Short mmCIF file of N, CA and C in Angstrom, two decimals:
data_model
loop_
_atom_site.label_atom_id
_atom_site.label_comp_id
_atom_site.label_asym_id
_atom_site.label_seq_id
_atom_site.Cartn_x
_atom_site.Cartn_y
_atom_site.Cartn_z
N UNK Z 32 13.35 -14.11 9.71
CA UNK Z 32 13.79 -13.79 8.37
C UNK Z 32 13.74 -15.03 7.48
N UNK Z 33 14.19 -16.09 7.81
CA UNK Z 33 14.20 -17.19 7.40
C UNK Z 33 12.45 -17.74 6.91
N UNK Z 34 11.95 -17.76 7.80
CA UNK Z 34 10.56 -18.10 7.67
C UNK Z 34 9.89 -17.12 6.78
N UNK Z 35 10.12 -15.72 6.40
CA UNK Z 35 9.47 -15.07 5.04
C UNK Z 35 10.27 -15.90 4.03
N UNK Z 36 11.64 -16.16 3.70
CA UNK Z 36 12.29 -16.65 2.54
C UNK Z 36 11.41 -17.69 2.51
N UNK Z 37 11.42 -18.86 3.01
CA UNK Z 37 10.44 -19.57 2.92
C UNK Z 37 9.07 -19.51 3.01
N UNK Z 38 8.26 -19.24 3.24
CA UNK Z 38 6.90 -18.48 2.92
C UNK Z 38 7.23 -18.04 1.27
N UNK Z 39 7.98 -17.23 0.77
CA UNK Z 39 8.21 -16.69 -0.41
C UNK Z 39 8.51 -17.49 -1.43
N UNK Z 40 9.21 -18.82 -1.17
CA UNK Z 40 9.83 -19.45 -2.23
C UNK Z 40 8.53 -20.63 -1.94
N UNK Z 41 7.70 -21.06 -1.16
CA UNK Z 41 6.10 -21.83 -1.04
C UNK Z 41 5.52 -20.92 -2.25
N UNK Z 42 5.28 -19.89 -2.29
CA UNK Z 42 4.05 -19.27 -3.27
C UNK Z 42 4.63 -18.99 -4.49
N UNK Z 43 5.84 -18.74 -4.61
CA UNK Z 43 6.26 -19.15 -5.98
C UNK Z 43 6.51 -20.23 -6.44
N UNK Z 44 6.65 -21.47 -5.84
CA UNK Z 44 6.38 -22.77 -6.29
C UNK Z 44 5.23 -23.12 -6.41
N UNK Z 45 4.15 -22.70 -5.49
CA UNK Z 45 2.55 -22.96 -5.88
C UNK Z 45 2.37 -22.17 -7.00
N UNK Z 46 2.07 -20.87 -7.16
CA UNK Z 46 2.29 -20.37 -8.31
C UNK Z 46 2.38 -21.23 -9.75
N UNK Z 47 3.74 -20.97 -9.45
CA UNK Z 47 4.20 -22.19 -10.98
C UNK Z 47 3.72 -23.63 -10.94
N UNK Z 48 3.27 -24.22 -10.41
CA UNK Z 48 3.02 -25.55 -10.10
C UNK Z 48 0.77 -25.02 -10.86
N UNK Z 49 0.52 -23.95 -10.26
CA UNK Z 49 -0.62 -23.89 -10.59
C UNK Z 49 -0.72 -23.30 -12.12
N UNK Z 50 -0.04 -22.73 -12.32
CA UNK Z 50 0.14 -21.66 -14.24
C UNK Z 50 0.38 -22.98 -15.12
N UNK Z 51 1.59 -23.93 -14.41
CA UNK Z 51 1.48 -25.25 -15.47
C UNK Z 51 0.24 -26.17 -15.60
N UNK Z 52 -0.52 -26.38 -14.38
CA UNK Z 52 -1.78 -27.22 -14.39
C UNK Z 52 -2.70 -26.78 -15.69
N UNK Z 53 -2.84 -25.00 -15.48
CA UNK Z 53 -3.73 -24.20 -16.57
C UNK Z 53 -3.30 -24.19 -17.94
N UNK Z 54 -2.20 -24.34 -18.20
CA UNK Z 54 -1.66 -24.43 -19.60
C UNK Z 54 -1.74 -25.90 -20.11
N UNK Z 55 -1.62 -26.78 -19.31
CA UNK Z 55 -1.49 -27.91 -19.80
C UNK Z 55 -3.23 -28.39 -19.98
N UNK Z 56 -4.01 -27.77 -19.75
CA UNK Z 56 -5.60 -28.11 -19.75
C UNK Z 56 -6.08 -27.08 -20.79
N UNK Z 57 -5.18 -26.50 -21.05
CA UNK Z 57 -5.27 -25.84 -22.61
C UNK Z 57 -5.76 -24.19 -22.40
N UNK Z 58 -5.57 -23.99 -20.79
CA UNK Z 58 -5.88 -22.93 -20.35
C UNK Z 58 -7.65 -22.08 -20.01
N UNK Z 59 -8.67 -23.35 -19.90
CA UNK Z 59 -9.78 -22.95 -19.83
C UNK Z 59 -10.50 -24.37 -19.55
N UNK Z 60 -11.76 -24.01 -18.95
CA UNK Z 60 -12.62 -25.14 -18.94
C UNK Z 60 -13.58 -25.31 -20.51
N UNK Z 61 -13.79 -26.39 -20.60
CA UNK Z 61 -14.21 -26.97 -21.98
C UNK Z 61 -15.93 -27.54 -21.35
N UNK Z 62 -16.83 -26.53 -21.34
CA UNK Z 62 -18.16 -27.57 -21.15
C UNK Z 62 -19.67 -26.33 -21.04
N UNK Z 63 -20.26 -26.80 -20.63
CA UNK Z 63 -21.54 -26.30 -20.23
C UNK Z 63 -22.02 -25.91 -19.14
N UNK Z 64 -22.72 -24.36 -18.92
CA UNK Z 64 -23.59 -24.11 -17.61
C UNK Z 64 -24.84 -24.11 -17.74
N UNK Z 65 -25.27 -24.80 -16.55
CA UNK Z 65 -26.41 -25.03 -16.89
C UNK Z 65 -27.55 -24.39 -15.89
N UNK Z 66 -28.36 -23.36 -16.20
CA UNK Z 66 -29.26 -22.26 -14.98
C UNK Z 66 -30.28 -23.12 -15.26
N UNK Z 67 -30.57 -22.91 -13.42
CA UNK Z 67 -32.21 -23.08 -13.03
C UNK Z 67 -32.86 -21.80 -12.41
N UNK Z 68 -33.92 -22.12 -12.08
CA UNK Z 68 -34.79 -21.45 -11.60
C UNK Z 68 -35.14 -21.67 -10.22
N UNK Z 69 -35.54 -21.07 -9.34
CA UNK Z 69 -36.19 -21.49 -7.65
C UNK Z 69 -36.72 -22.96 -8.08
N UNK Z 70 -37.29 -22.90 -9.11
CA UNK Z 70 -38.27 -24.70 -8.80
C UNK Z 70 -37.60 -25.89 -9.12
N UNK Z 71 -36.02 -25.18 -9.34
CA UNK Z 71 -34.61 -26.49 -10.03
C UNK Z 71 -35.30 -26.55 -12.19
N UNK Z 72 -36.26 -25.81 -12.70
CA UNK Z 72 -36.49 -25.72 -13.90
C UNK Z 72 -34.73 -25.43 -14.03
N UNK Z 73 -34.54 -26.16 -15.74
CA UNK Z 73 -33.36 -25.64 -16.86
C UNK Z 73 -33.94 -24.58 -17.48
N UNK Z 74 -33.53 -23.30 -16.63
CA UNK Z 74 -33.82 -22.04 -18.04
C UNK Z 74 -33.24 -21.49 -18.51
N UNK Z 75 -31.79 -21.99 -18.93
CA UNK Z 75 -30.83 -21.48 -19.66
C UNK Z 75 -29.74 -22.04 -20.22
N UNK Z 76 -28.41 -22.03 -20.77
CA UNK Z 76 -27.38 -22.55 -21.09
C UNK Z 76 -26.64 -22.21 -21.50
N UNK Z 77 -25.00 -22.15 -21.24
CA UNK Z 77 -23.96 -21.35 -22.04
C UNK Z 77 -22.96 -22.38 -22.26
N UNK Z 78 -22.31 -22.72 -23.34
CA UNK Z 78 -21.24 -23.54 -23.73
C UNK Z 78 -19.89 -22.51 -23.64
N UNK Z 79 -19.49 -22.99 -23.29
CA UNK Z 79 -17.94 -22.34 -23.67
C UNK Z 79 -16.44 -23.17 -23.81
N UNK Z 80 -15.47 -22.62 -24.47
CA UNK Z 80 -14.26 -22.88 -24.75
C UNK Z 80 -14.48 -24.40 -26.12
N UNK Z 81 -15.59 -24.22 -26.76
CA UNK Z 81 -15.40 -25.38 -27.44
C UNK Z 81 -15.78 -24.88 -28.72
N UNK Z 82 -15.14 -24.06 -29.34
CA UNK Z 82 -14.83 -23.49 -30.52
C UNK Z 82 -16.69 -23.36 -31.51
N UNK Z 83 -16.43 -23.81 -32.28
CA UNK Z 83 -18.40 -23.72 -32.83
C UNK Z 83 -19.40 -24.57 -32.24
N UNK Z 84 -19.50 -24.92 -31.17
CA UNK Z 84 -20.55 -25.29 -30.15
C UNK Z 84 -20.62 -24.24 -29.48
N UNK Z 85 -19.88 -23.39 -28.92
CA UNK Z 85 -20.32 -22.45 -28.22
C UNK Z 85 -21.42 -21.75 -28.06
N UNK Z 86 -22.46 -21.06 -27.52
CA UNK Z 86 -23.47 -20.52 -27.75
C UNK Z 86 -23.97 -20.43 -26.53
N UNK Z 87 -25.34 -19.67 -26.10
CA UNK Z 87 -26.31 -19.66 -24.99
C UNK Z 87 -27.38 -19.69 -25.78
N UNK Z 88 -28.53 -20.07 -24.36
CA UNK Z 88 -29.71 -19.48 -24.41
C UNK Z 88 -30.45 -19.26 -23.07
N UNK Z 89 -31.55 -18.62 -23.52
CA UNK Z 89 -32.66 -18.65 -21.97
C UNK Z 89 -31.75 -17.39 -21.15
N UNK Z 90 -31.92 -17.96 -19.68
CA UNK Z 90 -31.37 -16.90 -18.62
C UNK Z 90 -30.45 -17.27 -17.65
N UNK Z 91 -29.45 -16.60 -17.46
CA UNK Z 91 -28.91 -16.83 -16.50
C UNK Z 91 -29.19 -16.58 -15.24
N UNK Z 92 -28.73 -17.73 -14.14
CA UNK Z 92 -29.24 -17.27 -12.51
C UNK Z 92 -28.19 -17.37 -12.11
N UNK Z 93 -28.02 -17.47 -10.57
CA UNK Z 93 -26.98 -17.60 -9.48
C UNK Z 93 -27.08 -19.57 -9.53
N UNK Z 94 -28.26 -20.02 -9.50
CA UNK Z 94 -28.84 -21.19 -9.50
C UNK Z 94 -27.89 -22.15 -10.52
N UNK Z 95 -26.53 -22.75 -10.77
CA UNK Z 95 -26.14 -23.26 -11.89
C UNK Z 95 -25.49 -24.36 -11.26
N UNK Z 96 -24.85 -25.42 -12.30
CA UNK Z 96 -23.75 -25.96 -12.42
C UNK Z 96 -23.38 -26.33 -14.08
N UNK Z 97 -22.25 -26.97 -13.45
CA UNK Z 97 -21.47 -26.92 -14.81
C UNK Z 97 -20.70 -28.61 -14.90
N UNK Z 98 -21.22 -28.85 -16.51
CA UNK Z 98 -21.09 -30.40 -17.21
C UNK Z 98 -19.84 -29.71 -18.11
N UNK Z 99 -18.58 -30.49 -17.74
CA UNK Z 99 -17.41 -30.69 -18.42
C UNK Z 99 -17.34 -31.20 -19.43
N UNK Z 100 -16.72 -30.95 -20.92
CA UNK Z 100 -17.15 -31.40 -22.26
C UNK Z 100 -17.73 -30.88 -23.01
N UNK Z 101 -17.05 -31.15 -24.43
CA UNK Z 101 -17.74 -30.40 -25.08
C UNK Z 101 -19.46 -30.98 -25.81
N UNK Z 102 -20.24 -30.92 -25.68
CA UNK Z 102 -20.97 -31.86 -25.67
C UNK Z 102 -22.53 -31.21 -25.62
N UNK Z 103 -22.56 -29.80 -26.41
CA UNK Z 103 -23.34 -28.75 -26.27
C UNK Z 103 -25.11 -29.41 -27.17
N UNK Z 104 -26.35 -28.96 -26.26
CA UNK Z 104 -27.32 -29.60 -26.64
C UNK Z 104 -28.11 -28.43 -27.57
N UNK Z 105 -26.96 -27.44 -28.51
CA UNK Z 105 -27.56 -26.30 -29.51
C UNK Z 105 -27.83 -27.02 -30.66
#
């Protein structure tokens, strides 16, 4: 019994410990994805959370990563 109370009061402290991390980062990531293609080609791009930089183009793949910042090349 003891060991659920605890188990229970762990995930509500992670919990809250994780909701404050997200609020205090303003609640979103701030940057760019960036798609390739099988041959590592850039054929696409999506900005997000950075108010009028935002935008895409090209295509999206499974193939991505993502540059933190706002710092969009539209």
């Amino acid at each position: 019994m003891k060991s659920r109370r605890a188990m229970a009061w762990s995930a509500l402290a992670i919990s809250l410990l994780l909701s404050g991390a997200v609020g205090a980062n303003g609640g979103c990531l701030q940057g760019t994805w960036h798609y390739f293609d099988a041959g590592g080609r850039l054929v696409g791009e999506q900005t997000v959370g950075c108010g009028e930089l935002d935008g895409s183009w090209g295509s999206a793949t499974a193939s991505k990563t993502f540059t933190q910042g706002c710092a969009s090349s539209f």
